mmCIF file of N, CA and C in Angstrom:
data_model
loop_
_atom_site.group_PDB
_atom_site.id
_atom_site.type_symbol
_atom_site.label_atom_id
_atom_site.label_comp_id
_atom_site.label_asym_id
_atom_site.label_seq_id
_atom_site.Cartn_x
_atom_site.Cartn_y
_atom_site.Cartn_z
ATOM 1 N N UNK A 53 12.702 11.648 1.435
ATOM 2 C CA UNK A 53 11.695 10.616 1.364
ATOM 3 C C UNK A 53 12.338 9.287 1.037
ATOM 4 N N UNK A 54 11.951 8.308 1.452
ATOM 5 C CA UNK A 54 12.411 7.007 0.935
ATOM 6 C C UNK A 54 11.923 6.291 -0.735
ATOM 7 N N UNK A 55 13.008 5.223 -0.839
ATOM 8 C CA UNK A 55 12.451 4.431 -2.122
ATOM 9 C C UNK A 55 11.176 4.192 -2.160
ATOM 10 N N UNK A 56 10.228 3.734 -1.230
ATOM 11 C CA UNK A 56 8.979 3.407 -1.651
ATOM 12 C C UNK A 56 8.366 4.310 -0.865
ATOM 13 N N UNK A 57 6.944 4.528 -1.425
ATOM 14 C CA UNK A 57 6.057 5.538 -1.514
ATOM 15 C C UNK A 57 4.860 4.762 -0.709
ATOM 16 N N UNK A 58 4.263 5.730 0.499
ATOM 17 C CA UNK A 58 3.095 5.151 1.169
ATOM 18 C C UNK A 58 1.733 5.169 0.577
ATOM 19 N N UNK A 59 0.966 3.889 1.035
ATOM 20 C CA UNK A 59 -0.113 3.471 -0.138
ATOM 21 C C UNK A 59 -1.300 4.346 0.340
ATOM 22 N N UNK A 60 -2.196 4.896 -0.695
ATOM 23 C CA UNK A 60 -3.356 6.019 -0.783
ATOM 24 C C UNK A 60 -4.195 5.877 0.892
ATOM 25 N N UNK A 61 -4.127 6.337 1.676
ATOM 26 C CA UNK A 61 -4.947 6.338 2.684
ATOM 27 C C UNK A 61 -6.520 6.047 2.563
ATOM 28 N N UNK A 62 -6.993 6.487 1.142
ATOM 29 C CA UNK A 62 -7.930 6.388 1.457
ATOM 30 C C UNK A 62 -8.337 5.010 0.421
ATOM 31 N N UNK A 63 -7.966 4.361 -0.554
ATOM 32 C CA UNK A 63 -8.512 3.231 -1.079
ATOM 33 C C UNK A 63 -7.445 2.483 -1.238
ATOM 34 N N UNK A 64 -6.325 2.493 -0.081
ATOM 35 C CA UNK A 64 -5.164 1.611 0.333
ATOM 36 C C UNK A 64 -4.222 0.710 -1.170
ATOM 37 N N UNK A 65 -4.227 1.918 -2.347
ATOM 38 C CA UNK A 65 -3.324 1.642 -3.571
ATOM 39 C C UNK A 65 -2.409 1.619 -3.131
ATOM 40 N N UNK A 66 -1.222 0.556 -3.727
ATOM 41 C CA UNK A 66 0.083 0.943 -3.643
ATOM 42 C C UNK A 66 0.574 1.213 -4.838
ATOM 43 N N UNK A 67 -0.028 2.201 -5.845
ATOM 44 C CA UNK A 67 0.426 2.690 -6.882
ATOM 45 C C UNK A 67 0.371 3.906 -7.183
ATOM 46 N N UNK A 68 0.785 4.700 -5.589
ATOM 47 C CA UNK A 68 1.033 6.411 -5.453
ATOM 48 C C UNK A 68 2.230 6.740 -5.892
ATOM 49 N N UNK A 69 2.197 7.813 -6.302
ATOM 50 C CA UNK A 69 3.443 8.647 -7.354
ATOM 51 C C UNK A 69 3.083 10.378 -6.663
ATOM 52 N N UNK A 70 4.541 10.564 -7.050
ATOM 53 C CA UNK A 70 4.712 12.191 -6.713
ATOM 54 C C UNK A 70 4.091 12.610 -7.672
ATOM 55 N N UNK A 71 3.759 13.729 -7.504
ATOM 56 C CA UNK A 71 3.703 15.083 -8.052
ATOM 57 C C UNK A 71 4.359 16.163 -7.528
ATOM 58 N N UNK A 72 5.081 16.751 -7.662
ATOM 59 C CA UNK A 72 5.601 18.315 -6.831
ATOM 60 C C UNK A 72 5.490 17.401 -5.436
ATOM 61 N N UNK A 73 5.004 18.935 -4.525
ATOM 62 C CA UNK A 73 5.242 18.449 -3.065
ATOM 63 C C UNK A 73 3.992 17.206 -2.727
ATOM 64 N N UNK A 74 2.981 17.009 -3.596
ATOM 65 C CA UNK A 74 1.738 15.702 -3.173
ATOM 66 C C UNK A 74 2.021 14.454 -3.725
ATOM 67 N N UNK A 75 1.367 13.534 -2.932
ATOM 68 C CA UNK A 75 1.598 12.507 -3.392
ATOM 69 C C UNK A 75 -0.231 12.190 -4.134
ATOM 70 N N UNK A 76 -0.062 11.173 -5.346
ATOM 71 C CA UNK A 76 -1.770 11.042 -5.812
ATOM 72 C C UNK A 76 -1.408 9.626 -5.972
ATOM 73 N N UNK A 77 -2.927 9.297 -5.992
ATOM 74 C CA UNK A 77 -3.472 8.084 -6.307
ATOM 75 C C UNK A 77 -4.323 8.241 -7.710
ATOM 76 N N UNK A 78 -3.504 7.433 -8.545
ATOM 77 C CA UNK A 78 -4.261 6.997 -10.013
ATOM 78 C C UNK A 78 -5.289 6.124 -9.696
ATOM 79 N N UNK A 79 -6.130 5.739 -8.835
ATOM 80 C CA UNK A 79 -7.369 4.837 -8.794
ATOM 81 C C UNK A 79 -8.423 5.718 -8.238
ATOM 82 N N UNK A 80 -8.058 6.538 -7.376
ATOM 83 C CA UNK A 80 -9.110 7.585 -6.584
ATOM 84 C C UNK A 80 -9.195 8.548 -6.991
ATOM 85 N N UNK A 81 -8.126 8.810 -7.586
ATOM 86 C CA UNK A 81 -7.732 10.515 -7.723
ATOM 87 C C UNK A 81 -7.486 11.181 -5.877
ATOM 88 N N UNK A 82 -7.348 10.908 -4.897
ATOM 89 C CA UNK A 82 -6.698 11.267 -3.926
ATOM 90 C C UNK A 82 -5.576 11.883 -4.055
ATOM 91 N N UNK A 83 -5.397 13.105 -3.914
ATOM 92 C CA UNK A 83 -4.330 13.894 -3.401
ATOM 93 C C UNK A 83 -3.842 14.369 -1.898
ATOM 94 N N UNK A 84 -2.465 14.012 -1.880
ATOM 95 C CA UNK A 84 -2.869 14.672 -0.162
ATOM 96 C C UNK A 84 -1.036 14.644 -0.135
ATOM 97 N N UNK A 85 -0.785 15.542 1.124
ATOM 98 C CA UNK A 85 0.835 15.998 1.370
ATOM 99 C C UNK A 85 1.420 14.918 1.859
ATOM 100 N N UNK A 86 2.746 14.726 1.558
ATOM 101 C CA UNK A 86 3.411 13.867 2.310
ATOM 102 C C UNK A 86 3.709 13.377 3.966
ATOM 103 N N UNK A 87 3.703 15.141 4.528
ATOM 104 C CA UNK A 87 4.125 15.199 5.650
ATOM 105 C C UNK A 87 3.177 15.222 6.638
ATOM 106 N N UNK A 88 2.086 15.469 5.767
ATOM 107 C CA UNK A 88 0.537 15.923 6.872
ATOM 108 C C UNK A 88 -0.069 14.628 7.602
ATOM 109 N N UNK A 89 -0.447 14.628 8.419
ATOM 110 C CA UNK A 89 -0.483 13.266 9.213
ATOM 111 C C UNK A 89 -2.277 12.785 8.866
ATOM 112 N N UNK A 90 -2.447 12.330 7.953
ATOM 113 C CA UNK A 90 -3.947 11.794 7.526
ATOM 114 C C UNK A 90 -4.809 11.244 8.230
ATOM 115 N N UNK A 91 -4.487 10.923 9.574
ATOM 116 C CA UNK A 91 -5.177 10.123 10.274
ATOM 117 C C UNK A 91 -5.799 11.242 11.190
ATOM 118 N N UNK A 92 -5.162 12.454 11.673
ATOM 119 C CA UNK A 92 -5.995 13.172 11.661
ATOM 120 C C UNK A 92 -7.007 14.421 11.221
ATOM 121 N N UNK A 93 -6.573 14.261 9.802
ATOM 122 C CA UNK A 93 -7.586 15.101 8.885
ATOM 123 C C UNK A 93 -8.799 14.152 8.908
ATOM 124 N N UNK A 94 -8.750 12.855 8.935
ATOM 125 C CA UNK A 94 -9.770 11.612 8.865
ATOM 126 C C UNK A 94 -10.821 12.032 9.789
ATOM 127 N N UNK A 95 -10.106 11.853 11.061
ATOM 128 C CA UNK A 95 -10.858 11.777 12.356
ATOM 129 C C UNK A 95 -11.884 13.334 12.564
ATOM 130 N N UNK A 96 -11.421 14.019 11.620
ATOM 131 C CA UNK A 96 -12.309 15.513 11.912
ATOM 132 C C UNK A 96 -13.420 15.234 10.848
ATOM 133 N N UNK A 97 -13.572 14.541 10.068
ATOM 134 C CA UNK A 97 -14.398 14.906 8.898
ATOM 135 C C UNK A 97 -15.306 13.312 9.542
ATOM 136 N N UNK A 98 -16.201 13.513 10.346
ATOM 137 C CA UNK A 98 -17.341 12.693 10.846
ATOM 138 C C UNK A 98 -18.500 12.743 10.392
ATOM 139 N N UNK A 99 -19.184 11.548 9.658
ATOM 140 C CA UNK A 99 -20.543 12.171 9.082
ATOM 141 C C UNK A 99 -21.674 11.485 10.572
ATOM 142 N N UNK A 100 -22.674 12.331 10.223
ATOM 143 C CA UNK A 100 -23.791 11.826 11.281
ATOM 144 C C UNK A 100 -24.843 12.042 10.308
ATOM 145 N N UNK A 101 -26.139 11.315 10.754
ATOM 146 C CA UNK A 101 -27.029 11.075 10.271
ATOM 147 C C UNK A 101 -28.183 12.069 11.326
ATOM 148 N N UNK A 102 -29.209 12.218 10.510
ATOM 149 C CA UNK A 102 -30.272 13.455 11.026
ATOM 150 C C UNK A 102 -30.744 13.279 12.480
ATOM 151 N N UNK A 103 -30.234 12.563 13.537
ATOM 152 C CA UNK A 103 -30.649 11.995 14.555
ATOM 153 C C UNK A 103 -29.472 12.295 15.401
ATOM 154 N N UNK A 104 -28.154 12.075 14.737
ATOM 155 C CA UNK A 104 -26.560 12.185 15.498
ATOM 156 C C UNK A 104 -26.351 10.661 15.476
ATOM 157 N N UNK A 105 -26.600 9.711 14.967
ATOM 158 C CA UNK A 105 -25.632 8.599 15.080
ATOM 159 C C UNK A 105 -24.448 8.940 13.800
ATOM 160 N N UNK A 106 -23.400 8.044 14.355
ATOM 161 C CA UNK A 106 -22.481 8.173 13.493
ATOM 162 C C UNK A 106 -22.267 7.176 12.201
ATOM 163 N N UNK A 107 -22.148 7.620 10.835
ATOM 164 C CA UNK A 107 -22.375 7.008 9.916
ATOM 165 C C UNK A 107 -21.226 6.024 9.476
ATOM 166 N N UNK A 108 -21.020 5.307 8.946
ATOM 167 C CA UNK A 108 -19.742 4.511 8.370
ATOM 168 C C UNK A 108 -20.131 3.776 7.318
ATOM 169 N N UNK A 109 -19.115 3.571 6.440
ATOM 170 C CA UNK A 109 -19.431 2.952 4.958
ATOM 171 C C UNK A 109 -20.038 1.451 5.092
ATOM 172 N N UNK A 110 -20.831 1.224 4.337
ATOM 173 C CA UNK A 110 -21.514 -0.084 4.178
ATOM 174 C C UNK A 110 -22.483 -0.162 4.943
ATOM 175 N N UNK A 111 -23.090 1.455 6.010
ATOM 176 C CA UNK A 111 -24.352 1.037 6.911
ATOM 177 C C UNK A 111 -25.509 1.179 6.046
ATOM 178 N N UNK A 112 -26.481 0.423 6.508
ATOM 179 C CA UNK A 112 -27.826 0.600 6.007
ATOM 180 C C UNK A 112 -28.542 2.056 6.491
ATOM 181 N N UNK A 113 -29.392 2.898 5.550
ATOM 182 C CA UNK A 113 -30.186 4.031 5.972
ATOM 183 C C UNK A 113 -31.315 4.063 5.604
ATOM 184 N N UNK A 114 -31.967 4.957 6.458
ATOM 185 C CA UNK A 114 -33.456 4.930 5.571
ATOM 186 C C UNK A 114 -33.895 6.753 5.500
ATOM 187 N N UNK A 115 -34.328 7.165 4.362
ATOM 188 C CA UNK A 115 -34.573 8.244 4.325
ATOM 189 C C UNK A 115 -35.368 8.433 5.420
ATOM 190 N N UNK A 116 -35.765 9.620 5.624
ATOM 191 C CA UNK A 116 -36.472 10.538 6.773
ATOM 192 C C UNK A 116 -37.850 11.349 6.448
ATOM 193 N N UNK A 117 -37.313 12.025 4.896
ATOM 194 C CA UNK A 117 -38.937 12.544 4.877
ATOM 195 C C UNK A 117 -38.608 12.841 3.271
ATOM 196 N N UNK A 118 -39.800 12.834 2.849
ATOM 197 C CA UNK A 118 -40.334 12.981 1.164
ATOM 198 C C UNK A 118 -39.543 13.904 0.829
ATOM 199 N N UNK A 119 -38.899 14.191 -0.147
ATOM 200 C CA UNK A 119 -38.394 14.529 -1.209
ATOM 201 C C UNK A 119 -37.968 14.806 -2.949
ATOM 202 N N UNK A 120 -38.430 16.077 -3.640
ATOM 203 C CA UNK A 120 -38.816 15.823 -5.336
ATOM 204 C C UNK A 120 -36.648 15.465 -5.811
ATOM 205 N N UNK A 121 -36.752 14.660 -6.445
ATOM 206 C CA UNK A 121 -35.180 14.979 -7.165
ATOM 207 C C UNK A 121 -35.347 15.246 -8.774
ATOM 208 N N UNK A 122 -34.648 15.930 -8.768
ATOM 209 C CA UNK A 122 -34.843 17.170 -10.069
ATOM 210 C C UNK A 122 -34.248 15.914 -10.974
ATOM 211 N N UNK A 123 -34.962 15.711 -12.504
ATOM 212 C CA UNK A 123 -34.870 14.965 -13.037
ATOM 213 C C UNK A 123 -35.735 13.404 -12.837
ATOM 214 N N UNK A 124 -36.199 13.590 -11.963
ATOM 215 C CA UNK A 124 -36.493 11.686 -11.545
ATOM 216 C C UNK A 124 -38.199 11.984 -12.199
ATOM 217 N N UNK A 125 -38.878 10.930 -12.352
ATOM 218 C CA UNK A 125 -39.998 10.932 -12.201
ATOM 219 C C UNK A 125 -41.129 10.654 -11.397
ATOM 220 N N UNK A 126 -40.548 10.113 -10.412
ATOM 221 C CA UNK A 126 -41.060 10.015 -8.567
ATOM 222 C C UNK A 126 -40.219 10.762 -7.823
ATOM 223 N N UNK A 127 -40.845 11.005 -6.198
ATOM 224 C CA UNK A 127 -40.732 11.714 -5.971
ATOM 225 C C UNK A 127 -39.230 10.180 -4.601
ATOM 226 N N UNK A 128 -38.671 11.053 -4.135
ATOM 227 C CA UNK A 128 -37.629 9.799 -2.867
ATOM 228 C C UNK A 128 -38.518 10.163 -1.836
ATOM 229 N N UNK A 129 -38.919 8.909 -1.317
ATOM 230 C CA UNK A 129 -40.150 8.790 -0.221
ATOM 231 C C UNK A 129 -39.524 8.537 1.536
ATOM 232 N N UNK A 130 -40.249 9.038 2.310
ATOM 233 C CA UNK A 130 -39.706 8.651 3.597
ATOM 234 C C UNK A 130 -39.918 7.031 3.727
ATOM 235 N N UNK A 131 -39.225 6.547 4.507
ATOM 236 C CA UNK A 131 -39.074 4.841 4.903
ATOM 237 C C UNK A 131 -38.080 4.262 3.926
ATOM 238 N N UNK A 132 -37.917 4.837 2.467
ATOM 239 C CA UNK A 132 -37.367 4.882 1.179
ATOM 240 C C UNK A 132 -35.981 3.461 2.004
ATOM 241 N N UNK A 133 -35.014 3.118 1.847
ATOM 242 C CA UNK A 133 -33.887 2.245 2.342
ATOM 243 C C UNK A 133 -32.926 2.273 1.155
ATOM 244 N N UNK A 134 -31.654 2.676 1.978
ATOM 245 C CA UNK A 134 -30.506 2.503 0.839
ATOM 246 C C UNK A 134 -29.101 1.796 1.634
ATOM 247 N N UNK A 135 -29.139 0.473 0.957
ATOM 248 C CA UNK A 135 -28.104 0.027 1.467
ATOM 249 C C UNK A 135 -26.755 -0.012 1.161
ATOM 250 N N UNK A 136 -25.139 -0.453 1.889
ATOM 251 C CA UNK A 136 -24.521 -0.242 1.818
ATOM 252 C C UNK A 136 -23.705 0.877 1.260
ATOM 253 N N UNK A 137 -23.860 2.069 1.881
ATOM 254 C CA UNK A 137 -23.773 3.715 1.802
ATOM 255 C C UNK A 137 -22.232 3.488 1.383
ATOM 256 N N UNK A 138 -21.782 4.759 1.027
ATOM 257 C CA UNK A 138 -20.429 4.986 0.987
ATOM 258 C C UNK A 138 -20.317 6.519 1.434
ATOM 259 N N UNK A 139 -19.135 6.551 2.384
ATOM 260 C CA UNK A 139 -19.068 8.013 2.853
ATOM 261 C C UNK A 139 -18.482 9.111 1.898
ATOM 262 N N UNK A 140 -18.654 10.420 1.691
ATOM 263 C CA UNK A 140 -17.845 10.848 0.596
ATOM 264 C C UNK A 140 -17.780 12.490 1.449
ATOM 265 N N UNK A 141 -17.650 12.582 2.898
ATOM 266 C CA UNK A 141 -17.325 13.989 3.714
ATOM 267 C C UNK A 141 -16.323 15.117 2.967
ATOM 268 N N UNK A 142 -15.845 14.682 1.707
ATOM 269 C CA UNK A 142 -14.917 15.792 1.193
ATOM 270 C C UNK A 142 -15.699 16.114 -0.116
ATOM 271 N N UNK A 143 -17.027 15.777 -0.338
ATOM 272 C CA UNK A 143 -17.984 16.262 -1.505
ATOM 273 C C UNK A 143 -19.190 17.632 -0.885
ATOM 274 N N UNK A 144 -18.747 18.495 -0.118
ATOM 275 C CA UNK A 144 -19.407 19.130 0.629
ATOM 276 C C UNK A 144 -20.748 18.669 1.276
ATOM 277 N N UNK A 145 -21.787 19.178 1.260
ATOM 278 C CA UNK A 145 -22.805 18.586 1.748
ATOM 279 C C UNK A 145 -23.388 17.300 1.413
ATOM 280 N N UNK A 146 -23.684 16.842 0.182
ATOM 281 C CA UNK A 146 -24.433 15.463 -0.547
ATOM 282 C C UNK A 146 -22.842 14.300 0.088
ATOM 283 N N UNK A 147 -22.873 14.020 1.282
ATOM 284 C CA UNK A 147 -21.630 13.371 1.300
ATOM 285 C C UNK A 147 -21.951 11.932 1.557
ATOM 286 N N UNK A 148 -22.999 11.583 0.937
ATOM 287 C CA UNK A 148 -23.450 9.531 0.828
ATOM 288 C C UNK A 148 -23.523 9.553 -0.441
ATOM 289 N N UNK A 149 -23.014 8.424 -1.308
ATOM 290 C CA UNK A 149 -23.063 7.592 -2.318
ATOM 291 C C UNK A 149 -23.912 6.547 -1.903
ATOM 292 N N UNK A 150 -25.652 6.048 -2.340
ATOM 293 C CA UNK A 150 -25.887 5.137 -2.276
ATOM 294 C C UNK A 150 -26.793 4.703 -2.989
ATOM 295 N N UNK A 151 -27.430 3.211 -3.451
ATOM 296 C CA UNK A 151 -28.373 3.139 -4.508
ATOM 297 C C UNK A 151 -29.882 2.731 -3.169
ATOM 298 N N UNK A 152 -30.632 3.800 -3.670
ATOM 299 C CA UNK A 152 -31.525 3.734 -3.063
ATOM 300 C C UNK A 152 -32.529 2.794 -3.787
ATOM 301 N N UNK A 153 -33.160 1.771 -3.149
ATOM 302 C CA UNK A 153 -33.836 0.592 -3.218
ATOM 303 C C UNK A 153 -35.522 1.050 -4.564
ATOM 304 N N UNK A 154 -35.371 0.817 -5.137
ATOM 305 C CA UNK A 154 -36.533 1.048 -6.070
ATOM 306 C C UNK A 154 -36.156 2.289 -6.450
ATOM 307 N N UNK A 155 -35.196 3.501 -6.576
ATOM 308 C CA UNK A 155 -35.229 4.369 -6.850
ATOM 309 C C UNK A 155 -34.161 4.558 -7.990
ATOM 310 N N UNK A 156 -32.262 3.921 -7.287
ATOM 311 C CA UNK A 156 -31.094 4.100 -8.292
ATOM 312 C C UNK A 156 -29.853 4.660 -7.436
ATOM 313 N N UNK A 157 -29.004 5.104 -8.207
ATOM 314 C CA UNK A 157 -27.868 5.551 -7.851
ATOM 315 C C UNK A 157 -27.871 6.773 -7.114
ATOM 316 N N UNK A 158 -27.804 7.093 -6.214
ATOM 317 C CA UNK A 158 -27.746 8.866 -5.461
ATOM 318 C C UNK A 158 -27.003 9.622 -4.984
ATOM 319 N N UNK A 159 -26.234 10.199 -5.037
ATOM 320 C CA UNK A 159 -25.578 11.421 -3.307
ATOM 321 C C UNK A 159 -26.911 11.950 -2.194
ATOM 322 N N UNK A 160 -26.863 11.615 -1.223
ATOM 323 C CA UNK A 160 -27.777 12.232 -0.307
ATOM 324 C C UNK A 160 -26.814 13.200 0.655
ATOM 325 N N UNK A 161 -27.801 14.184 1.292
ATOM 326 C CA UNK A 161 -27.476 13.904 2.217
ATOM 327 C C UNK A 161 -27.608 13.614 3.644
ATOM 328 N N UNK A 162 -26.424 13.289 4.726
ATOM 329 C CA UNK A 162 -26.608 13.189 5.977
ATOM 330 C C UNK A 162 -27.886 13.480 6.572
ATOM 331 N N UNK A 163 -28.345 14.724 6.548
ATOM 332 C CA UNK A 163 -29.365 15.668 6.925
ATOM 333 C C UNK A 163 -30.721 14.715 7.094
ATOM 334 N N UNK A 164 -30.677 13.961 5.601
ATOM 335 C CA UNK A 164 -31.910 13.348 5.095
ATOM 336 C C UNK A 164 -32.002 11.734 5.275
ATOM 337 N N UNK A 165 -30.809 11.186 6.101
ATOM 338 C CA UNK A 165 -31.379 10.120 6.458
ATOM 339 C C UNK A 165 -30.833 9.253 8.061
ATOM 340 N N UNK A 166 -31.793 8.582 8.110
ATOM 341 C CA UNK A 166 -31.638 7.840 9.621
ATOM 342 C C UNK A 166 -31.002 6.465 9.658
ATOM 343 N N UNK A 167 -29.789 6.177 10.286
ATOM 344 C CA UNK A 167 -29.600 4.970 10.701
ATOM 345 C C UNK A 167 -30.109 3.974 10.299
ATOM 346 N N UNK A 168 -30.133 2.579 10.179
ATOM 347 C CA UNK A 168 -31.491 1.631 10.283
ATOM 348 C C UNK A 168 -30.674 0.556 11.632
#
């Protein structure tokens, strides 16, 4: 390997360090192999939204249909809007981070919302 170390693929740190055979990121916690080519582990992990468009960080969504969330005291309503999403495809299913508009902070998922 060379003197300098390639920066986190996924929140573009340049303050990755070995471990054994992985390299991590102290800002993400990202782990991932040196040799494995990331760009296409990337390209397989595609989120879509309940319709099939394809999702990407910072799109606007709007829920799809009513929903209770355990703990809340309303219920997440269809038309509901949550902007600037964040993708999170390696959190199994709930793979959006977003603050839904009158509601708060959430994981959704894909399944449950549409494009805007």
């Amino acid at each position: 390997m060379s003197d300098t170390l390639p920066p986190c693929p996924r929140c573009a740190s340049g303050y990755t360090y070995e471990l054994d055979a992985l390299l991590v990121c102290p800002e993400c916690a990202h782990e991932w192999n040196a040799e494995q080519d990331e760009t296409q582990e990337s390209e397989s992990k595609v989120v879509k939204d309940a319709v099939g468009n394809v999702l990407q960080d910072g799109d606007t969504v709007s829920i799809t249909k009513t929903m209770k969330v355990k703990g809340a005291q309303s219920a997440l309503k269809a038309g509901m809007k949550a902007r600037n999403i964040r993708l999170m495809p390696e959190n199994g299913d709930h793979d959006i981070a977003a603050k839904v508009d009158g509601f708060g902070q959430l994981e959704l998922k894909s399944s449950i919302v549409k494009k805007v």
